[in-house]
Every structure is written in structure tokens, then in C-alpha cells.
Amino acid sequence: MKNCSNFTNDVVYSIIISFISVSCIYGQIPVENDTIEDIEDFDIIDMESTLVEEKKDSISWVSDVFSAMRLGIQYGFTYKAEKPDKIMNNRFSFRLEYSKSFLEYLSVHIDTKMFTFLKNDHRIRDEEDIVALEGRTREAYLQTSFNKTSIKAGIQIVVWGESDYAIVTNEIGRLDYREPLSLNMDDLRIGQPMLTIDQYSSFGYWSAFFVPYSEFNEQPRKGTGYYYDPFDGKVEYLKEKQKGNFSEYGLRWRKTFGKSDISIMAASLIDNQYALRMVNPDLITKSKQRFFMTGVTFNRAINNLLVKGEVAIKSEKAYNDASFQIVKKNALDASLGVDYSPNSTFTLSIEAVNYHIMDWSDQIQGIPRNNYIALLALSKQLMKNNLSLSWASMYNGPYTNFFNVLSASYNWNDHITLNFDALIPIVDDARSGFYPYRDQKQVAFRVLYQL
């Protein structure tokens, strides 16, 4: 298409030059002391240079637009190896990333993806369909900056926490649990419309956000491969009609001290999970519940070590009692992690997380007083960093389960990347949140082509 455009421009350019040449010879009256040849040379050269500049400007503008754009096409295939064995993922995804500045103080950022689910992919709910389409926009916002202030408006993702795997202070963004067997938080995050303001000062970095209308985590839908209904379809779910303000807002202050930094935050949030309440044995309502969070995060670099942690108090979180009614309790969540990197190609990460319900009692059903996680992750770069190997193992208690992921990524060239994953959940306790996925031992392959 670009060659056709250039050919068309060249043809038009040649016609214009030919027409001007004829006009200079037959349509101009030479003034005294000038010759026809002098005028012809002057006009043609001047017009040619003007057209060449215009052509260069046009090509430069098109090139500038495409240079701000990044396209990616990925095919993914996942096979569940444990009986009953089946194909889980069989899909293409098309990703567009665009970032462009205008007028020196305004910029636009877009990160969106279109999925094409093919035959046997678990996201196709109707078995008779051979293809299904779905889109998801991670970010799409306008940004303006002046002095030391930055303002963004549009679909965004705000990350406040330090943990790479756990949700402690990072309660703002919603997650996509339709693909639940993932430890990559970046893949799970979904943007939502909001306004954010960042202010830089000598006293620290201030960050504020406002979400006009809260949105919620995406759950596996009925008919898909990961859908699980504890009531086996005998109960109907209905969203409760609620009046009031369901916006979200918060403020964070962050300050760097040499090789350390600390942040303090407070936010009024709507829980990303609907609260459930049983009206009768056949009906459960889903409602929005507000809670307040205050938290602190820190990290400290010590030679080859990075120590990081966070703690948050969450007041009036919603839980369920034995009769499946809503009970509100305060929660205290914390994480502490260490990253060890003896060189630029190897990293060892250890992290411990605890979710604690304050004033817990036996009336709270399905969630223990302390829900704790221990995680170990290793990553190694080989072959001039073209090959990346990683292993992550997560233990969750007191309802014991293990989740293990082995990953390999190879940069074939500047455009093609090959990925392989092996997912191994080990769950025996029926009370564990991972119990519905106990038979989901999988191998996955992905090939990504980026322009």
C-alpha cells in the first residue's frame, strides 16, 4: 500500500511539473532584459523545490504517525494434559499500542487488544460456533503536562503496590479472572475510566485519582472452561438495585531517600468483588460495598538485594456468615519480599503475604482468620538475553495448595518471540480457592509477531 501511494504521488508530481514547464514556455510574457530560458529555469526550480518539500513533509507526517504505533499479532495454544484432556486455548490476539505527543504539552496513549477465539477455545460458550470475537482496552487516555504537574483522563491502570504477585495496597484496579491460572499481574489487570493527577515537588511525589463509576473484576462466564458454580445452577444471581455514590478516590505521597523510597496512601474504594447475600434458597443478590484503605509501602536497595514490603488496613470489608448474609470486618494485609540479583542475568525472588481478618469469629464462612502465601521465583537470561527461563512456585494456606509455573521465552529475531509455559496446580483441600482448578495441569505455547 505504501508503494502504491508513493507511485501515485510520483505520477501526480510528474504531471504537475510537466504542466508548469509548458506554462512557463507558452503562458508567460518575458520582461525586458530577461530571456525565456532564465524565467523557465527560475520558475521550474522554485516550484520543484516547493513540491519536493511538500512531498517530504507528507512522507514525514505518515512516518511520524506509524513510528508512534506498535502492532503485535499473537497465536496462543493451551492443552490440558490431565484427564479429561482437552484444548483450553486456541486463539489469535491483535494488539495495538499507540503513543503520540501533540502541541508539546498534550499526548495520547492507547493500548488495546482484539481476541479471535477459534474452535475448542474455552471462551467460546456455544459449541456450535467456530469463532468468537472480543475486545479489551487496557489503556486509552489523554495526558497533559505543564511545569511539574501531569493530568490524565481516560481508561487507565493505577498501580500503587510493591508486590509483583499479591494484592495488598494495590486495590484500585480490577482484574480479569476469566484466565485464572496466571501469576502475571500485568496480564490480569484491566483499565477503567478515571482521572489522575501527578504532582512532583521537592517534598515528594503526589498522586491522586478519581473514578466516577466503579467497575468490577471479570469472572469466568457460564459455558466457558473455567466457570464454577458452587450451587450447581440451582441458585439465580441478581444485581441488587442500589442508590448512592459509587465513585472512588484516593491520594498517595511518595518520597525517595537515596536507594530507598516510602509511600503513604489513603483511598475510599468500592470492592472489586460484588458482595453476595442470599435472599432465599433460590436467589442470591450481588451488591457494591464501599471500604476505606490506608497503607504504607517501602523498598530498600542493599548491594545486590532489593527489600520491599507493604501493609494496609481495610475497614468495613464484606464477608459472609453461615446463613450467607453480609458481615463487615476490618482487615490487615501485609507482604514482605526480597529480590536477589548477583548479576544482570539471574534473579531470585522470595515473598511472604498474609491476609488477616480482624475480630474474626466462627460466623465467617469460607475464609480463615489468616490466609497466607509463600512464593519462590527464579529467572535466568541466556544466549545474550535472547532466552529467558523462569520458575515460580506458590504455596497457599491454611487450605493447602501449591501452584507451579515453568516458563521459557525465546527471541527468535527482532520481530518474533516464542513462549512456552507449563502450569501445575496441586490441590487436595476442597476449601481451597484453587480447588475448582485441581485438574488443570496444562502446557501452553504462544508465538508473538511484532511490527
XYZ file of C-alpha atoms in Angstrom:
451
model
C 0.000 0.000 0.000
C 2.829 2.354 0.791
C 4.489 1.616 -2.607
C 1.194 2.321 -4.381
C 0.886 5.617 -2.533
C 4.427 6.619 -3.464
C 3.817 5.642 -7.104
C 0.632 7.764 -7.203
C 2.428 10.732 -5.648
C 5.246 10.419 -8.188
C 2.800 10.341 -11.093
C 0.930 13.413 -9.826
C 4.217 15.159 -9.171
C 5.431 14.446 -12.733
C 2.178 15.704 -14.275
C 2.353 18.949 -12.273
C 5.972 19.548 -13.267
C 5.163 18.904 -16.937
C 2.226 21.285 -16.822
C 4.307 24.007 -15.171
C 7.041 23.563 -17.755
C 4.564 24.035 -20.602
C 3.023 27.076 -18.881
C 6.409 28.722 -18.436
C 7.157 28.415 -22.150
C 3.757 29.299 -23.595
C 1.895 31.227 -20.912
C 4.492 33.705 -19.610
C 5.479 37.065 -21.191
C 9.163 37.808 -20.588
C 10.022 41.185 -19.102
C 12.686 43.443 -20.507
C 16.280 42.190 -20.270
C 15.106 38.664 -19.341
C 15.158 35.650 -21.601
C 12.625 32.883 -21.778
C 15.264 30.379 -20.655
C 16.103 32.374 -17.499
C 12.457 32.628 -16.425
C 11.838 28.951 -17.230
C 14.754 27.792 -15.127
C 13.825 30.042 -12.218
C 10.133 29.066 -12.071
C 10.691 25.342 -12.530
C 13.425 25.103 -9.945
C 11.397 27.121 -7.433
C 8.237 25.072 -7.948
C 10.147 21.781 -7.924
C 11.765 22.627 -4.593
C 8.380 23.593 -3.134
C 6.739 20.350 -4.257
C 9.674 18.282 -3.042
C 9.414 19.921 0.380
C 5.663 19.301 0.480
C 6.230 15.679 -0.503
C 8.876 15.313 2.205
C 6.503 16.849 4.775
C 3.745 14.429 3.756
C 6.040 11.406 3.967
C 7.451 12.681 7.260
C 3.942 13.030 8.742
C 2.947 9.488 7.718
C 6.234 8.125 9.016
C 5.757 10.027 12.259
C 2.290 8.541 12.756
C 3.480 4.963 12.160
C 6.576 5.402 14.313
C 4.274 6.108 17.280
C 2.384 2.884 16.637
C 3.284 -0.663 17.639
C 1.387 -3.694 16.357
C 1.522 -7.228 17.697
C -0.091 -10.448 16.487
C -0.048 -13.457 18.792
C -1.288 -17.026 18.490
C -1.801 -18.995 21.676
C -2.492 -22.694 22.199
C -3.034 -24.367 25.594
C -3.629 -28.049 26.175
C -4.967 -29.533 29.413
C -2.898 -32.665 29.886
C -4.753 -34.161 32.846
C -7.788 -36.318 32.030
C -10.196 -35.462 30.689
C -7.617 -33.878 28.407
C -8.796 -31.113 26.096
C -7.793 -27.922 24.312
C -8.281 -24.857 26.514
C -6.861 -22.005 24.423
C -6.884 -21.764 20.638
C -6.814 -18.090 19.760
C -5.307 -15.129 17.972
C -4.890 -11.724 19.566
C -4.154 -8.454 17.813
C -2.648 -5.689 19.947
C -2.313 -2.009 19.103
C -0.118 0.316 21.163
C -0.008 3.981 20.232
C 1.707 6.872 21.981
C 1.974 10.312 20.412
C 2.642 13.854 21.631
C 0.898 16.928 20.228
C 1.424 20.651 20.739
C 4.327 19.992 23.135
C 2.012 19.609 26.145
C -0.651 17.091 25.032
C -0.263 13.379 24.313
C -2.465 10.366 23.628
C -1.813 6.808 24.784
C -3.706 3.715 23.567
C -3.200 0.044 24.409
C -5.989 -2.171 23.101
C -6.342 -5.795 22.069
C -8.767 -7.778 19.930
C -9.176 -11.533 20.504
C -10.290 -14.116 17.976
C -11.265 -17.331 19.753
C -11.148 -20.355 17.458
C -12.795 -23.770 17.610
C -12.396 -25.562 21.002
C -11.188 -22.441 22.846
C -12.825 -22.451 26.266
C -14.073 -18.873 25.824
C -16.489 -19.964 23.050
C -19.674 -20.591 25.005
C -21.745 -22.006 22.154
C -20.204 -25.290 20.982
C -21.706 -24.799 17.528
C -19.730 -21.586 16.970
C -16.377 -21.915 15.226
C -15.154 -18.416 16.080
C -15.882 -15.653 18.593
C -14.572 -12.103 18.835
C -13.894 -9.962 21.879
C -12.034 -6.725 22.562
C -10.340 -5.353 25.655
C -8.807 -1.915 26.069
C -6.116 -1.793 28.712
C -5.442 1.951 28.423
C -6.752 4.820 26.305
C -6.200 8.277 27.759
C -5.163 11.845 27.048
C -2.341 13.371 29.049
C -1.301 16.968 29.502
C 1.780 18.133 31.368
C 2.894 21.557 32.495
C 5.574 22.599 34.971
C 5.681 19.663 37.434
C 2.064 18.591 37.015
C 0.654 15.769 34.881
C -3.066 15.154 34.286
C -4.516 12.061 32.609
C -8.142 11.411 31.636
C -9.490 8.189 30.169
C -9.125 4.436 30.635
C -6.138 3.817 32.914
C -4.438 1.342 35.233
C -3.095 2.662 38.539
C -0.544 0.503 40.391
C 0.359 1.557 43.912
C 1.749 -1.645 45.438
C 5.275 -3.095 45.524
C 4.344 -6.796 45.299
C 4.577 -8.465 41.901
C 2.068 -11.176 42.814
C -0.149 -10.143 45.746
C -2.878 -7.541 46.226
C -2.190 -5.600 49.413
C -2.310 -1.849 48.746
C -2.970 -2.266 45.035
C -6.763 -2.391 45.415
C -7.623 0.294 42.853
C -7.596 -1.670 39.604
C -9.872 -4.527 38.673
C -8.635 -7.904 37.413
C -9.587 -10.350 34.683
C -10.100 -13.777 36.275
C -11.510 -15.325 33.096
C -7.980 -16.745 32.683
C -7.388 -17.580 36.372
C -4.235 -19.694 36.042
C -1.814 -16.793 35.767
C 0.713 -15.324 38.169
C 1.414 -12.364 35.877
C -0.488 -9.444 37.376
C 0.128 -7.298 34.285
C -1.846 -9.793 32.173
C -4.730 -9.762 34.660
C -5.141 -6.008 35.049
C -7.999 -4.221 33.248
C -8.249 -0.468 32.858
C -11.248 1.634 33.798
C -12.254 5.275 33.150
C -10.660 7.655 35.649
C -8.942 10.979 36.188
C -5.431 11.016 37.675
C -3.198 13.905 38.721
C 0.521 13.586 39.455
C 2.394 16.420 41.150
C 6.176 16.431 41.549
C 7.784 18.569 44.228
C 10.925 18.741 46.326
C 8.896 17.388 49.222
C 7.847 14.273 47.305
C 5.671 12.878 44.547
C 1.894 13.249 44.974
C -0.576 11.096 43.062
C -4.375 11.354 43.160
C -7.120 9.512 41.300
C -10.883 9.758 40.827
C -13.062 7.007 39.351
C -16.561 8.351 38.581
C -18.195 4.933 38.449
C -16.591 1.768 39.775
C -16.222 -1.390 37.713
C -15.623 -4.947 38.853
C -13.436 -7.983 38.341
C -14.250 -10.144 35.344
C -15.223 -13.682 36.334
C -15.431 -16.860 34.193
C -18.800 -16.835 32.464
C -21.259 -19.662 32.258
C -20.402 -22.001 29.411
C -16.659 -21.267 29.466
C -13.937 -23.687 30.569
C -13.208 -22.141 33.971
C -16.782 -21.431 35.061
C -17.581 -22.798 38.508
C -20.897 -22.559 40.355
C -20.841 -23.874 43.938
C -24.653 -24.168 43.800
C -24.668 -26.227 40.559
C -27.049 -23.862 38.815
C -29.772 -24.179 41.468
C -29.489 -20.522 42.508
C -30.160 -17.397 40.476
C -27.844 -14.368 40.821
C -29.333 -10.885 40.647
C -27.666 -7.463 40.916
C -29.158 -5.504 43.769
C -30.591 -2.074 42.946
C -28.618 0.466 44.950
C -28.739 4.225 45.210
C -25.890 6.453 46.247
C -22.407 7.474 45.269
C -20.222 4.697 43.877
C -17.228 6.768 42.830
C -13.708 6.023 44.075
C -10.918 8.412 45.039
C -7.580 8.388 46.768
C -4.259 10.132 47.388
C -0.685 8.849 47.672
C 2.548 10.555 48.725
C 5.882 9.011 47.753
C 9.394 10.119 48.642
C 12.806 8.787 47.606
C 15.733 8.792 50.025
C 18.901 7.677 48.240
C 18.410 3.968 47.498
C 15.116 3.783 49.392
C 11.629 5.112 48.989
C 8.468 5.112 51.037
C 4.868 5.883 50.201
C 1.770 6.600 52.301
C -1.714 6.362 50.840
C -5.410 6.555 51.628
C -8.394 5.741 49.438
C -12.165 5.284 49.509
C -12.937 2.305 47.276
C -15.724 0.056 46.056
C -14.721 -3.592 46.473
C -13.735 -5.080 43.107
C -15.734 -8.188 44.041
C -19.514 -7.999 44.439
C -20.735 -8.837 47.928
C -23.138 -11.795 47.891
C -26.240 -12.169 50.058
C -28.773 -14.983 49.998
C -32.358 -13.698 49.859
C -33.905 -17.172 49.693
C -32.593 -20.646 48.787
C -33.157 -19.843 45.107
C -31.852 -16.270 44.919
C -28.546 -14.539 45.734
C -28.092 -10.807 45.238
C -24.847 -9.063 44.284
C -24.180 -5.620 45.755
C -21.496 -2.931 45.741
C -19.720 -2.427 49.046
C -17.506 0.520 49.985
C -14.422 0.189 52.175
C -11.592 2.503 53.206
C -7.924 1.696 52.841
C -4.848 3.275 54.392
C -1.461 1.848 53.582
C 2.314 2.149 53.537
C 4.825 0.708 51.070
C 8.622 0.744 51.064
C 11.627 -0.636 49.243
C 15.330 -0.523 50.032
C 18.275 -1.476 47.792
C 21.222 -3.056 49.651
C 24.027 -4.110 47.307
C 22.502 -6.968 45.262
C 19.363 -7.127 47.390
C 16.071 -5.275 46.999
C 13.888 -5.480 50.105
C 10.278 -4.433 49.603
C 7.087 -4.533 51.591
C 3.643 -3.092 52.110
C 0.898 -3.075 54.721
C -2.707 -1.910 54.525
C -5.664 -1.581 56.861
C -9.020 -2.038 55.131
C -12.066 -1.071 57.138
C -15.547 -2.482 56.689
C -14.729 -5.269 54.245
C -17.678 -7.538 53.403
C -17.713 -11.271 54.220
C -20.406 -13.943 54.576
C -21.692 -15.743 57.663
C -23.194 -19.242 57.898
C -26.579 -18.052 56.617
C -24.870 -16.328 53.684
C -25.594 -12.838 54.959
C -23.098 -9.953 54.804
C -20.813 -9.417 57.787
C -18.399 -6.470 57.846
C -14.973 -6.737 59.434
C -11.687 -4.839 59.287
C -8.729 -6.475 57.556
C -4.963 -6.110 57.946
C -2.954 -7.250 54.903
C 0.825 -7.277 54.566
C 3.618 -8.543 52.328
C 7.405 -8.698 52.584
C 9.688 -9.671 49.733
C 13.337 -9.862 48.717
C 14.836 -9.822 45.211
C 18.431 -11.041 44.922
C 20.332 -10.300 41.680
C 24.030 -11.261 41.844
C 24.338 -10.266 38.169
C 22.230 -8.854 35.354
C 21.063 -12.290 34.133
C 19.853 -14.015 37.319
C 17.187 -13.068 39.872
C 15.883 -14.917 42.913
C 12.668 -13.619 44.488
C 11.102 -14.639 47.789
C 7.854 -13.165 49.065
C 5.541 -13.787 52.029
C 1.981 -12.455 52.191
C -0.672 -12.611 54.892
C -4.338 -11.593 54.704
C -5.702 -11.187 58.245
C -9.317 -10.590 59.283
C -9.509 -8.568 62.485
C -12.095 -9.657 65.099
C -12.588 -12.866 63.135
C -15.136 -15.337 64.518
C -16.600 -18.694 63.551
C -19.556 -16.949 61.971
C -17.400 -16.001 58.966
C -17.634 -18.805 56.436
C -15.182 -19.881 53.730
C -12.352 -17.517 54.685
C -9.895 -18.236 57.532
C -8.600 -15.715 60.047
C -5.206 -15.753 58.290
C -4.777 -16.608 54.650
C -1.051 -16.783 53.934
C 1.066 -17.173 50.805
C 4.742 -18.007 50.306
C 6.241 -17.553 46.868
C 9.605 -18.502 45.359
C 10.612 -17.380 41.848
C 13.779 -17.857 39.800
C 14.638 -16.260 36.459
C 17.705 -16.656 34.247
C 18.741 -14.979 30.983
C 20.803 -16.995 28.475
C 22.118 -16.720 24.916
C 22.841 -12.979 25.079
C 19.479 -12.458 26.841
C 17.552 -13.935 23.912
C 16.472 -16.935 26.010
C 14.682 -16.412 29.327
C 13.870 -19.252 31.750
C 11.789 -18.832 34.900
C 10.209 -20.923 37.604
C 7.611 -19.762 40.137
C 6.169 -21.841 42.957
C 3.406 -20.572 45.262
C 2.189 -22.167 48.484
C -1.145 -21.064 49.939
C -2.523 -21.970 53.375
C -4.142 -22.916 55.652
C -6.251 -24.633 52.967
C -3.142 -26.112 51.402
C -2.465 -25.794 47.713
C 0.591 -25.413 45.510
C 0.734 -23.696 42.148
C 3.811 -24.036 39.933
C 4.688 -22.350 36.641
C 7.657 -23.106 34.395
C 8.152 -20.568 31.594
C 10.540 -20.144 28.693
C 10.746 -17.236 26.260
C 12.977 -17.045 23.187
C 13.526 -14.014 20.948
C 13.820 -15.617 17.512
C 14.625 -12.266 15.946
C 13.651 -8.611 16.296
C 10.035 -9.406 15.414
C 9.247 -12.966 16.577
C 9.120 -14.233 20.170
C 8.304 -17.825 21.183
C 6.860 -18.630 24.623
C 6.255 -21.899 26.470
C 4.520 -22.418 29.842
C 3.837 -25.462 31.987
C 1.161 -24.951 34.694
C 0.961 -27.424 37.567
C -1.654 -26.842 40.314
C -1.606 -29.267 43.257
C -4.764 -29.045 45.384
C -6.285 -31.585 47.784
C -8.286 -29.425 50.202
C -11.820 -28.750 48.954
C -11.887 -25.498 50.959
C -9.077 -24.011 48.867
C -9.900 -21.329 46.332
C -7.854 -23.281 43.785
C -9.857 -26.483 44.248
C -12.004 -25.950 41.105
C -8.746 -25.956 39.065
C -7.158 -29.040 40.641
C -7.234 -30.959 37.335
C -5.899 -28.104 35.185
C -2.344 -29.258 34.563
C -1.551 -27.523 31.288
C 1.095 -26.817 28.686
C 0.854 -23.595 26.684
C 2.592 -22.284 23.583
C 2.495 -18.769 22.151
C 4.148 -17.106 19.188
C 4.226 -13.313 19.006
C 4.996 -11.232 15.930
C 5.597 -7.526 16.493
C 5.881 -4.859 13.814
